[in-house]
Amino acid sequence: MKYVDEFRDPHKAKVLLDNIIDIADALADDQQRPTYIMEVCGGHTHSIFRYGIENMLPPSIELIHGPGCPVCVLPRGRVDDCVAIAEQENVIFTTFGDAIRVPGSQKSLLEAKADGADVRMVYSPMDALSIAKKNPDKEVVFFGLGFETTMPSTALTVLQAEADGVTNFSLFCNHITIIPTIKAVLDSPDLQLDGFLGPGHVSMVIGNQPYGFIAEQYHRPVVVAGFEPLDILQSLWMVLKQLQAGEARVENQYNRIVPEYGNRMALEAISKVFELRQFFEWRGLGSIDHSGVQLNKQYSTYDAEKKFSTKTVTIADPESCQCGEVLKGAIKPWQCKVFGKACTPETPVGALMVSSEGACAAYYLYGGDRIDALQVEDDIEELRA
Amino acid sequence: MNVAEKKPIEENSATARIRQGKLVSNVITLAHGGGGKAMRDLIDDVFIEAFSNPALNTLEDQARFSLDDLASYGDRLAMTTDSYVIDPLFFPGGDIGKLAICGTVNDLAVGGATPLYLTCAMIIEEGMRVDTLRQIVSSMAVTARAAGIHIVTGDTKVVERGSCDKIFINTAGIGVIHKDYQLGAHQARPGDHILVNGFLGDHGAAILNARGDMQLSCPIESDCAPLHTLIQSLLQAAPNTRFIRDATRGGIASVLNEIAETSRCAIEIHEARTPIRTEIKGFCEILGLDPLYLANEGKLVAVVPEAETAAALAAMHAHPLGQDAADIGSVLAEGRPGRVHMQTSFGGKRIVDMLVGEQLPRIC
């Protein structure tokens, strides 16, 4: 595939890997520990496992799979709200595919659908608006989810609904914003991190500038990375080079897509429709100030939370579930008490097991070799059996 | 004996029906499943008209076969059944009718059987256009004729609107397995090669694309095809073939896992040798899907001993449905039993596990 295969060239990968190994081994000798690099974005996590990158890296470098899968960080109380809305009469509840299996405290949207709720999978919020136009006697709710990557399309859909005079469409807004989240991760006392792979798609919207504080205040290098395997290897190498030189800067590896100052039109649409929430709860991370957005007053008629008077209840994860510690890199997925036992992709207890972007699901499905190397393979196999 | 030499069905009753009912309605109603004249007209005008053969035309409650004839094909009967529900009913490269024939023919053929007879049961939703039904039935008849298989008995039910999604079709099939063929997943052993007969994922992508939800313009056609003649060529060239399975729902990933689990061996495949069309790769990239898990309706996975691999591949390449056949990997002597790995083109290695639930497009 043109413009894709070029980023999957094994010979170039070998050169990059050799460079990575040289620097990472030298750093590990100095530090007497591996270098810890967090990929913030779930898309990176998915690529890392899908192409076997984790297994190609030397033990002197460890990847921490961060909180960048929006499905994984969705708290159970919000899923319960979704189910409650979806189960009301005359409601068509529309959602992205990978959100449909996220467990709430009682059931997932998939289970609500099986129980009779009209839950439909869509590929874009505009599809939800089309459904609303075709079903004027129903209230069509779109489950808005994701970071700044998906926020512009939701904002534009709300603007389109207004322009078209559609009144039976509303948004259950769970959009979250990346910067406070990275800050919360950095402020976590049990965190051990040397650098970041910055999220490529989010940065396409917000640009590179917002990451400046990570380098300036926390002295950690950030390299905004693309999603092809060579992108990821090159970005890791760029982070390591900064660490080797004792530097901490924001660099843009994904400059074929990511503009320095972001996408003006997308940012305008976001700021026109949304405003920051005071608090927003994250699964496993607790409440993070100003980390979520909601529809502002001007567009509140499209707010499903107001139309349906949702009362989000905070529901703690089961005590055994350690998604939060995995998200912060404090433990590896297979070190969680329920990994592969009570919690599997078929029966996810924690959200990290739901989406293929979740670190636990990725390890469960793809990560066998690294686990094997850590000599827990028999336990894992027993669990998987 | 191959399909071309198959004996015709003999008239098994002297009381073959003469009456030819004509359907007057344009739409299927509950009356067409009621057992009376309307149903008789539907059967005569749609099903007998399309599937006509001596065994069916008598409209007995069962089809009857000569044991001597069956025994001339081999020493074991093979029997299978499958139900077909699909949205949309018509898609690039096929329709539910073609699928209902190919799927059951393939389920017989992968066991080494010569497919001989099919049943056809239809559950039709009240309100279906008769024209649509005729189109589906015609497609079944054409596919069955091309595959040299007879539809010898059937059943029709009409259910109230909303009780089923337009039409559900069940086909059961009977075939006979040649005495020389002993296929089974448990027989895979280290050193065997894993072959596929062509590009993977076409059917799954075509169906997703045909649903129109993504509004992608992607020229993908389903690979829906009866594989029995290809399989016969393969088995003649490589008679010690260990196992064959058509890679339908769950894609080749599911078949490979079944082989690995049943044989208690590890399997390794190579991404660079696994045939996937560029369009399918692009389609999967956009939606965040993995082509190894996409459904196929005309693709098989064969486990062949190393000594017969070249002959097996040559036989497949010589068949129209195997021109793009490839040797994608092998059964390993070492490695964790039951596990399937893929060497990525990029130089990495990853596990190919069983699919959990349905593949869902990712958010971004």
XYZ file of C-alpha atoms in Angstrom:
749
model
C 0.000 0.000 0.000
C 1.482 3.280 -1.026
C 2.129 5.622 1.912
C 1.753 2.668 4.291
C 4.273 0.008 3.294
C 7.015 2.647 3.378
C 6.435 2.841 7.126
C 6.728 -0.925 7.611
C 10.111 -1.560 6.023
C 11.904 -4.255 8.066
C 15.376 -3.110 6.942
C 14.812 0.409 8.196
C 13.343 -1.078 11.362
C 16.535 -3.051 11.927
C 18.674 0.082 11.655
C 16.432 1.956 14.064
C 16.348 -0.973 16.474
C 20.146 -1.203 16.519
C 20.310 2.498 17.394
C 17.641 2.094 20.070
C 19.442 -0.863 21.618
C 22.770 1.033 21.748
C 21.315 4.046 23.516
C 18.880 2.152 25.765
C 21.581 -0.266 26.952
C 23.950 2.628 27.717
C 21.216 4.470 29.618
C 20.320 1.329 31.540
C 23.968 0.884 32.538
C 24.049 4.451 33.853
C 20.701 4.298 35.631
C 20.890 0.671 36.733
C 17.314 0.249 35.540
C 15.398 0.213 32.255
C 14.201 3.411 30.621
C 10.429 3.799 31.040
C 8.579 5.435 28.168
C 4.822 5.928 28.173
C 2.792 5.881 24.997
C -0.196 7.974 26.000
C -2.396 6.955 23.109
C -4.353 3.703 22.816
C -3.729 3.673 19.067
C -0.017 3.396 19.781
C -0.645 0.567 22.243
C -2.581 -1.278 19.565
C 0.169 -0.818 16.939
C 2.914 -1.793 19.378
C 1.269 -5.146 19.990
C -0.073 -5.738 16.498
C 3.352 -5.409 14.905
C 5.171 -7.188 17.687
C 7.217 -4.078 18.579
C 7.131 -4.803 22.306
C 8.874 -8.113 21.642
C 11.532 -6.493 19.442
C 12.705 -4.053 22.106
C 15.605 -4.822 24.439
C 14.970 -5.323 28.189
C 16.711 -1.978 28.749
C 13.586 -0.192 27.528
C 10.090 -0.674 28.906
C 6.911 0.725 27.485
C 4.197 1.909 29.839
C 0.786 1.792 28.194
C -0.906 4.987 29.292
C -4.467 6.218 29.703
C -5.111 7.049 26.053
C -7.871 4.588 25.245
C -11.086 6.560 25.808
C -13.089 3.379 26.120
C -10.777 2.122 28.857
C -11.031 5.175 31.079
C -14.810 5.426 30.970
C -16.172 5.027 34.512
C -18.901 2.535 35.225
C -21.320 5.234 36.395
C -21.258 6.808 32.928
C -21.921 3.444 31.280
C -24.862 3.014 33.642
C -26.159 6.393 32.443
C -25.873 5.193 28.842
C -27.840 2.052 29.620
C -30.481 4.032 31.513
C -30.936 6.403 28.552
C -30.916 3.592 26.011
C -33.587 1.685 27.912
C -36.067 4.566 27.835
C -38.968 4.280 25.425
C -38.646 5.956 22.049
C -34.887 6.304 22.317
C -32.382 5.190 19.706
C -28.982 5.107 21.379
C -26.047 5.342 18.969
C -22.468 4.459 19.829
C -19.049 3.717 18.389
C -18.363 -0.018 18.081
C -15.793 -0.572 20.775
C -17.825 1.224 23.449
C -20.684 -1.220 23.145
C -19.038 -3.922 25.287
C -17.793 -1.725 28.164
C -19.255 -3.115 31.373
C -21.383 -0.893 33.598
C -22.280 -1.870 37.131
C -25.216 -3.972 35.901
C -24.792 -4.427 32.182
C -23.116 -3.180 29.024
C -24.846 -1.506 26.091
C -24.576 -4.818 24.247
C -26.515 -6.509 27.023
C -29.036 -3.664 27.073
C -29.500 -4.214 23.329
C -30.106 -7.915 23.918
C -32.688 -6.918 26.529
C -34.566 -4.903 23.919
C -33.023 -1.415 23.942
C -32.563 0.146 20.501
C -28.762 0.456 20.554
C -27.126 1.015 17.179
C -23.468 1.047 16.203
C -22.410 4.024 14.095
C -19.142 5.000 12.491
C -19.457 8.745 12.923
C -21.701 11.154 14.830
C -23.063 12.364 11.485
C -24.550 8.862 11.024
C -26.385 9.365 14.316
C -27.754 12.683 13.050
C -28.955 10.961 9.862
C -30.786 8.399 11.995
C -32.419 11.264 13.892
C -33.633 12.839 10.659
C -35.097 9.517 9.511
C -36.817 8.912 12.859
C -38.470 12.191 13.853
C -40.719 10.465 16.386
C -37.721 9.091 18.323
C -35.038 10.767 20.391
C -31.660 9.826 18.967
C -28.784 10.047 21.424
C -25.141 9.917 20.365
C -22.609 8.601 22.857
C -19.823 11.176 22.361
C -16.549 9.637 23.400
C -12.875 10.222 22.856
C -10.133 12.817 23.172
C -9.587 15.822 20.925
C -9.347 13.335 18.037
C -13.085 12.703 17.882
C -14.254 15.914 19.554
C -14.299 18.037 16.354
C -16.606 15.649 14.493
C -19.022 15.654 17.434
C -18.901 19.455 17.603
C -19.556 19.763 13.874
C -22.479 17.337 14.167
C -24.076 19.474 16.887
C -23.587 22.551 14.687
C -25.128 20.657 11.761
C -28.096 19.574 13.904
C -28.655 23.226 14.789
C -28.335 24.336 11.165
C -30.814 21.677 10.049
C -33.237 22.453 12.879
C -33.121 18.882 14.178
C -34.590 18.769 17.668
C -34.739 15.025 18.330
C -30.951 14.630 18.477
C -28.826 14.877 21.591
C -25.326 14.162 22.759
C -24.322 12.182 25.832
C -20.965 13.862 26.118
C -18.035 11.926 27.538
C -15.315 13.650 25.581
C -12.118 14.106 27.514
C -9.095 16.274 27.041
C -5.542 15.051 27.037
C -3.451 17.722 28.742
C -4.911 17.538 32.292
C -4.680 13.795 32.026
C -0.986 13.773 31.251
C -0.515 16.236 34.094
C -2.388 13.928 36.475
C -0.196 11.032 35.385
C 2.943 13.107 35.929
C 1.751 14.180 39.387
C 1.088 10.604 40.444
C 3.404 9.700 43.359
C 3.888 6.086 42.277
C 4.935 7.004 38.764
C 8.320 6.233 37.267
C 8.564 7.647 33.759
C 11.440 8.952 31.664
C 9.655 10.176 28.555
C 6.517 10.194 26.435
C 5.319 9.252 22.994
C 2.777 11.996 22.377
C -0.552 11.096 20.776
C -0.551 11.614 17.017
C -4.242 12.024 16.260
C -4.933 14.301 19.221
C -1.952 16.427 18.216
C -3.311 16.738 14.698
C -6.063 18.821 16.330
C -4.248 20.585 19.182
C -0.701 20.812 17.729
C 2.546 20.471 19.682
C 2.494 23.602 21.750
C 0.288 22.285 24.597
C 2.921 19.692 25.559
C 5.521 22.332 26.390
C 4.892 22.058 30.146
C 5.947 18.394 30.169
C 9.424 19.352 29.032
C 9.659 22.637 30.897
C 8.086 21.783 34.253
C 8.571 18.030 34.465
C 11.766 17.774 32.408
C 10.575 14.804 30.381
C 11.055 14.517 26.609
C 7.929 14.250 24.450
C 7.935 13.033 20.862
C 4.615 13.270 19.045
C 4.464 9.968 17.160
C 2.650 8.465 14.196
C 1.015 5.056 14.294
C 2.941 3.027 11.760
C 5.597 0.751 13.228
C 8.507 2.771 11.864
C 6.912 5.924 13.302
C 6.902 4.312 16.709
C 10.476 3.033 16.529
C 11.757 6.373 15.261
C 9.902 8.199 18.024
C 11.353 5.903 20.686
C 14.801 6.556 19.275
C 14.157 10.319 19.381
C 13.099 10.127 23.052
C 16.195 8.075 23.898
C 18.470 10.529 22.091
C 17.058 13.380 24.154
C 17.567 11.393 27.351
C 21.116 10.549 26.326
C 21.848 14.223 25.723
C 20.181 15.196 29.003
C 17.547 17.202 27.118
C 13.786 17.517 27.476
C 12.014 18.995 24.463
C 8.809 18.539 22.488
C 9.609 17.049 19.102
C 7.278 16.197 16.255
C 7.987 12.897 14.532
C 4.511 12.900 12.922
C 5.044 16.155 11.070
C 3.449 14.774 7.908
C 0.116 15.041 9.760
C 0.589 17.196 12.854
C 0.825 20.971 12.404
C 2.723 22.903 15.070
C -0.315 24.934 16.105
C -3.001 22.333 15.371
C -6.067 22.519 13.168
C -7.694 25.931 13.471
C -11.107 24.931 12.107
C -11.335 21.891 14.379
C -10.318 23.932 17.418
C -12.877 26.618 16.562
C -15.668 24.032 16.312
C -14.657 22.577 19.681
C -14.526 25.955 21.419
C -17.824 27.039 19.895
C -19.762 24.035 21.215
C -17.961 22.765 24.310
C -16.786 24.094 27.635
C -14.586 22.454 30.265
C -16.233 20.610 33.120
C -15.059 21.378 36.613
C -14.484 17.691 37.319
C -14.609 14.498 35.333
C -14.119 11.018 36.695
C -11.748 8.591 34.975
C -11.890 4.900 35.473
C -8.906 3.900 37.555
C -7.565 7.426 37.904
C -10.333 9.112 39.886
C -11.583 12.622 39.255
C -9.291 14.883 37.233
C -10.026 18.617 37.238
C -10.971 20.138 33.900
C -10.335 16.880 32.074
C -13.777 16.540 30.504
C -15.926 18.777 28.339
C -19.660 19.361 28.128
C -21.949 21.281 25.796
C -21.977 24.960 26.672
C -25.136 26.919 27.472
C -25.755 27.897 23.871
C -26.037 24.256 22.842
C -27.514 22.823 26.035
C -30.716 21.846 24.202
C -28.632 19.102 22.613
C -27.356 17.859 25.964
C -28.667 14.365 26.748
C -27.651 14.806 30.395
C -30.207 17.590 30.676
C -32.847 15.968 28.466
C -32.732 12.769 30.486
C -31.727 14.234 33.867
C -28.909 11.742 34.323
C -27.440 11.534 37.790
C -24.053 9.960 37.318
C -23.256 7.820 40.319
C -19.632 7.183 41.177
C -19.171 3.437 41.334
C -15.877 2.120 42.553
C -14.273 -0.621 40.517
C -14.204 -4.045 42.170
C -11.424 -4.083 44.752
C -9.526 -6.729 42.850
C -9.437 -4.641 39.664
C -6.168 -2.738 39.259
C -6.780 -0.827 36.033
C -5.606 2.410 37.648
C -2.224 1.003 38.631
C -1.766 -0.462 35.168
C -2.692 2.860 33.544
C -0.061 4.656 35.572
C 2.541 1.999 34.870
C 2.808 1.036 38.531
C 2.149 -2.609 37.661
C 2.148 -4.602 34.430
C -1.201 -5.969 33.223
C -0.408 -9.560 34.112
C 0.460 -8.509 37.658
C -3.149 -7.476 38.256
C -4.947 -9.853 40.602
C -7.725 -10.670 38.157
C -5.813 -10.619 34.828
C -6.737 -13.679 32.793
C -8.781 -15.115 35.657
C -11.973 -13.216 36.365
C -10.958 -10.583 33.820
C -10.634 -11.655 30.185
C -11.688 -10.018 26.921
C -14.826 -12.168 27.063
C -15.664 -11.179 30.623
C -13.921 -7.853 31.223
C -13.933 -6.748 34.853
C -11.762 -3.740 34.142
C -12.106 -1.541 31.119
C -8.504 -2.151 30.033
C -9.657 -5.608 28.969
C -12.460 -4.305 26.734
C -10.938 -2.490 23.797
C -8.052 -3.850 21.763
C -6.400 -0.534 22.619
C -6.518 -1.425 26.301
C -3.194 -2.567 27.692
C -4.645 -5.673 29.354
C -6.517 -6.882 26.271
C -3.445 -6.216 24.159
C -1.249 -8.258 26.505
C -3.840 -10.992 26.729
C -4.190 -11.231 22.954
C -0.751 -10.347 21.683
C 1.697 -10.092 24.523
C 2.633 -13.670 25.223
C 6.306 -13.494 24.467
C 7.118 -10.656 26.823
C 5.176 -12.418 29.533
C 7.006 -15.642 28.716
C 10.304 -13.857 29.068
C 9.310 -12.856 32.555
C 8.901 -16.497 33.460
C 5.285 -16.347 34.390
C 4.201 -18.149 31.274
C 2.908 -21.232 33.006
C 0.731 -19.171 35.293
C -0.623 -17.217 32.375
C -1.289 -20.327 30.319
C -3.066 -21.861 33.251
C -5.142 -18.739 33.562
C -5.869 -18.660 29.870
C -6.803 -22.356 29.736
C -15.179 -40.785 -8.928
C -15.300 -37.062 -9.376
C -18.313 -34.827 -9.602
C -18.405 -34.861 -13.382
C -18.976 -38.608 -13.315
C -21.780 -38.443 -10.798
C -24.791 -40.563 -11.590
C -28.114 -38.820 -12.172
C -30.808 -39.204 -9.558
C -33.262 -41.849 -10.553
C -36.998 -41.348 -10.355
C -37.846 -42.876 -6.981
C -41.567 -42.955 -7.333
C -44.034 -43.648 -10.042
C -46.309 -40.975 -8.644
C -44.429 -37.828 -9.588
C -46.754 -34.841 -9.311
C -48.102 -33.406 -12.493
C -49.919 -30.394 -11.195
C -48.176 -27.068 -11.820
C -49.436 -24.372 -9.468
C -48.959 -20.694 -10.355
C -48.299 -18.013 -7.791
C -50.665 -15.075 -8.181
C -49.446 -12.783 -5.422
C -46.453 -10.422 -5.679
C -45.862 -10.578 -1.947
C -45.383 -13.491 0.449
C -48.179 -13.674 3.012
C -48.862 -15.991 5.924
C -51.110 -17.970 3.557
C -48.014 -19.100 1.661
C -46.908 -20.997 4.744
C -50.388 -22.224 5.651
C -50.254 -25.626 4.016
C -53.060 -24.941 1.538
C -53.280 -24.017 -2.120
C -51.218 -20.819 -1.782
C -48.354 -22.818 -0.309
C -48.633 -25.468 -3.002
C -48.516 -22.733 -5.638
C -45.425 -21.216 -4.022
C -43.668 -24.575 -3.947
C -44.602 -25.440 -7.513
C -43.985 -22.037 -9.049
C -40.844 -21.020 -7.186
C -39.022 -24.001 -5.720
C -39.871 -26.883 -8.092
C -39.560 -24.546 -11.027
C -36.001 -23.640 -10.036
C -34.634 -26.793 -8.382
C -36.440 -29.395 -10.504
C -35.016 -32.914 -10.269
C -36.694 -36.346 -10.082
C -36.146 -36.822 -6.363
C -37.602 -33.424 -5.475
C -40.418 -33.364 -8.001
C -42.260 -36.235 -6.356
C -42.695 -34.061 -3.247
C -42.557 -37.001 -0.899
C -41.784 -36.266 2.732
C -38.279 -37.533 2.213
C -35.731 -38.010 -0.555
C -34.608 -41.580 -1.192
C -31.167 -42.727 -2.314
C -29.774 -46.011 -3.498
C -27.178 -47.327 -1.040
C -25.282 -48.944 -3.895
C -24.952 -45.593 -5.630
C -23.748 -43.903 -2.455
C -21.229 -46.685 -1.831
C -19.694 -46.133 -5.245
C -18.332 -42.779 -4.001
C -16.595 -44.005 -0.863
C -17.015 -45.765 2.426
C -18.429 -43.141 4.788
C -21.371 -40.756 4.655
C -20.749 -37.138 5.585
C -23.636 -35.031 6.793
C -23.773 -31.363 7.693
C -26.192 -28.503 8.238
C -25.863 -24.751 8.362
C -28.233 -21.803 8.575
C -27.740 -18.624 6.620
C -28.765 -15.216 7.909
C -27.149 -12.234 6.303
C -27.675 -8.528 5.872
C -27.799 -7.449 3.088
C -29.360 -10.375 1.208
C -27.558 -9.350 -1.979
C -23.930 -8.247 -1.954
C -21.123 -7.875 -4.492
C -20.062 -11.390 -5.457
C -23.118 -13.222 -4.167
C -26.354 -13.373 -2.233
C -27.877 -15.430 0.575
C -28.909 -18.159 -1.865
C -25.461 -18.676 -3.342
C -24.053 -18.586 0.177
C -26.501 -21.265 1.372
C -25.324 -23.662 -1.338
C -21.586 -22.891 -1.236
C -21.398 -22.967 2.551
C -22.908 -26.430 2.883
C -21.069 -27.834 -0.144
C -17.824 -26.585 1.413
C -18.643 -28.020 4.830
C -18.950 -31.431 3.179
C -15.984 -31.016 0.866
C -13.454 -30.048 3.538
C -13.981 -33.465 5.115
C -12.897 -35.040 1.841
C -16.502 -35.837 0.854
C -18.039 -35.620 -2.593
C -21.131 -33.446 -1.960
C -24.238 -35.135 -3.411
C -27.564 -33.937 -2.023
C -28.861 -30.882 -0.207
C -31.999 -30.011 1.683
C -33.349 -26.497 1.713
C -35.504 -25.053 4.481
C -36.652 -21.461 4.278
C -38.115 -19.227 6.944
C -39.588 -16.254 5.118
C -40.814 -13.032 6.684
C -44.328 -12.074 5.691
C -44.166 -9.207 3.199
C -41.150 -10.377 1.222
C -41.467 -9.615 -2.479
C -41.934 -12.748 -4.568
C -39.472 -11.319 -7.094
C -36.801 -11.158 -4.386
C -37.523 -14.734 -3.357
C -37.335 -15.887 -6.983
C -33.983 -14.146 -7.351
C -32.608 -15.939 -4.289
C -33.991 -19.303 -5.334
C -32.674 -18.864 -8.879
C -29.233 -18.100 -7.476
C -29.413 -21.275 -5.375
C -30.413 -23.325 -8.407
C -27.650 -21.925 -10.601
C -25.017 -22.459 -7.901
C -26.202 -25.992 -7.136
C -26.242 -26.917 -10.819
C -22.722 -25.559 -11.297
C -21.582 -27.512 -8.252
C -23.224 -30.702 -9.555
C -25.337 -31.127 -6.430
C -29.101 -31.728 -6.189
C -31.553 -30.049 -3.827
C -33.776 -33.007 -3.071
C -36.116 -31.978 -0.285
C -37.143 -28.874 1.565
C -39.427 -26.997 3.887
C -41.109 -23.593 3.811
C -42.320 -21.525 6.722
C -43.712 -18.021 6.616
C -43.549 -16.020 9.849
C -45.182 -12.759 10.867
C -43.463 -9.509 10.001
C -40.783 -8.811 12.583
C -40.341 -12.475 13.533
C -37.323 -12.906 11.279
C -35.109 -10.673 9.164
C -36.520 -11.071 5.615
C -35.388 -14.655 5.047
C -33.412 -17.335 6.848
C -32.216 -20.357 4.874
C -31.074 -23.674 6.252
C -29.358 -26.188 4.035
C -28.271 -29.633 5.117
C -26.063 -31.764 2.930
C -25.049 -35.354 2.406
C -21.834 -36.448 0.764
C -19.668 -39.524 0.660
C -16.031 -39.687 1.723
C -13.569 -41.603 -0.410
C -11.989 -44.497 1.478
C -8.456 -43.082 1.075
C -9.129 -39.778 2.828
C -8.764 -39.489 6.595
C -8.765 -35.818 7.467
C -8.610 -34.440 10.986
C -7.106 -31.456 12.794
C -5.485 -33.758 15.356
C -3.247 -35.173 12.622
C -1.232 -31.985 12.097
C 2.371 -32.627 13.045
C 5.638 -30.678 13.152
C 7.003 -29.913 9.717
C 3.589 -29.776 8.006
C 2.890 -26.730 5.900
C -0.114 -24.437 6.123
C -1.634 -23.592 2.740
C -4.443 -21.219 1.780
C -6.040 -21.061 -1.660
C -6.019 -17.297 -2.175
C -6.722 -13.786 -0.907
C -8.230 -13.613 2.554
C -10.973 -11.475 4.034
C -12.838 -10.595 0.833
C -16.246 -11.830 2.010
C -16.168 -10.141 5.423
C -15.054 -6.831 3.931
C -17.595 -7.051 1.089
C -20.455 -7.559 3.539
C -19.336 -4.719 5.819
C -18.917 -2.499 2.788
C -22.263 -3.515 1.285
C -24.063 -2.490 4.480
C -23.131 1.024 3.466
C -22.579 2.265 7.004
C -19.052 3.412 6.309
C -19.748 5.077 2.997
C -16.426 3.812 1.695
C -16.192 3.218 -2.000
C -14.195 0.034 -2.072
C -14.530 -2.386 -5.008
C -14.562 -5.574 -2.944
C -16.453 -8.713 -3.975
C -17.241 -11.693 -1.803
C -15.194 -14.799 -2.596
C -18.282 -17.013 -2.161
C -17.607 -20.213 -4.150
C -18.016 -24.011 -3.903
C -14.604 -25.491 -3.166
C -15.231 -29.215 -3.710
C -13.471 -29.549 -7.068
C -10.482 -27.611 -5.788
C -10.369 -29.869 -2.738
C -10.574 -32.980 -4.896
C -7.630 -31.732 -6.980
C -5.719 -30.955 -3.813
C -6.391 -34.382 -2.296
C -5.454 -36.186 -5.495
C -2.125 -34.325 -5.584
C -1.491 -34.604 -1.839
C -3.376 -37.677 -0.587
C -1.755 -37.492 2.845
C -3.166 -34.035 3.501
C -3.845 -33.948 7.224
C -6.689 -31.467 7.487
C -8.752 -29.002 5.492
C -11.155 -26.401 6.817
C -12.978 -23.553 5.110
C -12.141 -20.327 6.887
C -15.590 -18.767 7.343
C -16.618 -16.760 10.422
C -13.621 -15.919 12.577
C -11.339 -16.011 9.528
C -8.150 -18.014 9.189
C -7.099 -16.996 12.708
C -9.871 -19.170 14.167
C -9.042 -22.156 11.931
C -5.346 -21.959 12.787
C -6.121 -21.824 16.491
C -8.367 -24.852 16.177
C -5.589 -26.788 14.433
C -3.012 -25.717 17.016
C -5.273 -26.593 19.950
C -6.466 -29.929 18.589
C -3.019 -31.123 17.491
C -1.323 -29.665 20.593
C 1.306 -28.103 18.328
C 2.472 -24.536 17.791
C 1.875 -22.895 14.421
C 3.790 -20.050 12.857
C 2.577 -18.050 9.875
C 4.323 -15.264 7.988
C 2.556 -12.002 7.294
C 4.606 -11.431 4.137
C 3.428 -14.751 2.672
C -0.223 -14.377 3.672
C -2.235 -13.208 0.638
C -4.415 -10.206 1.455
C -5.500 -7.742 -1.204
C -4.265 -4.184 -0.931
C -7.890 -2.949 -0.884
C -8.683 -5.215 2.069
C -5.587 -4.046 3.928
C -6.646 -0.437 3.377
C -10.240 -1.192 4.401
C -9.017 -2.815 7.617
C -6.594 0.034 8.328
C -9.411 2.577 8.169
C -11.725 0.597 10.433
C -9.138 -0.820 12.818
C -9.954 -4.420 11.857
C -7.611 -7.372 11.422
C -8.009 -9.225 8.093
C -6.977 -12.513 9.704
C -10.334 -12.482 11.504
C -12.502 -11.440 8.541
C -14.905 -14.064 7.198
C -14.301 -15.897 3.924
C -16.747 -17.994 1.896
C -14.389 -19.428 -0.693
C -11.134 -19.922 1.167
C -9.682 -22.962 2.814
C -6.771 -23.711 5.091
C -4.998 -27.007 4.400
C -2.372 -28.740 6.516
C -0.137 -30.710 4.182
C 2.955 -32.842 4.886
C 6.141 -31.157 3.746
C 6.826 -33.847 1.117
C 3.500 -33.145 -0.607
C 3.462 -29.363 -0.250
C 4.845 -28.578 -3.696
C 2.384 -30.926 -5.387
C -0.510 -29.545 -3.347
C 0.378 -25.973 -4.241
C 0.786 -26.849 -7.924
C -2.633 -28.526 -7.951
C -4.229 -25.503 -6.338
C -2.494 -23.078 -8.700
C -3.884 -25.067 -11.635
C -7.473 -24.609 -10.393
C -9.392 -21.349 -10.990
C -10.150 -21.040 -7.257
C -6.553 -21.627 -6.223
C -4.542 -19.432 -8.558
C -3.367 -17.262 -5.665
C -2.744 -20.166 -3.294
C 0.141 -19.676 -0.884
C 2.203 -21.529 1.669
C 1.781 -19.213 4.654
C 3.574 -21.090 7.411
C 4.124 -24.351 9.188
C 3.476 -26.490 12.221
C 6.427 -26.179 14.595
C 8.326 -28.833 16.487
C 9.072 -26.363 19.255
C 6.955 -23.586 20.740
C 4.022 -23.603 23.095
C 1.431 -26.210 22.079
C -1.832 -24.674 21.000
C -0.403 -21.271 20.188
C -0.400 -19.504 16.827
C 2.247 -16.872 16.098
C 2.687 -14.557 13.181
C 6.045 -13.242 12.031
C 5.126 -9.713 10.983
C 6.508 -8.278 7.756
C 8.007 -5.610 9.951
C 10.269 -8.128 11.692
C 8.255 -8.550 14.882
C 6.341 -11.495 16.195
C 2.877 -11.569 17.654
C 0.287 -14.012 18.875
C -2.741 -14.701 16.695
C -5.389 -15.662 19.224
C -9.018 -16.686 18.943
C -11.387 -13.846 18.215
C -13.343 -12.729 21.261
C -16.907 -11.751 20.373
C -17.304 -9.744 17.212
C -14.566 -7.592 15.676
C -15.592 -4.036 16.463
C -14.304 -0.980 14.634
C -12.183 1.176 16.934
C -12.948 4.782 17.781
C -9.909 6.319 16.143
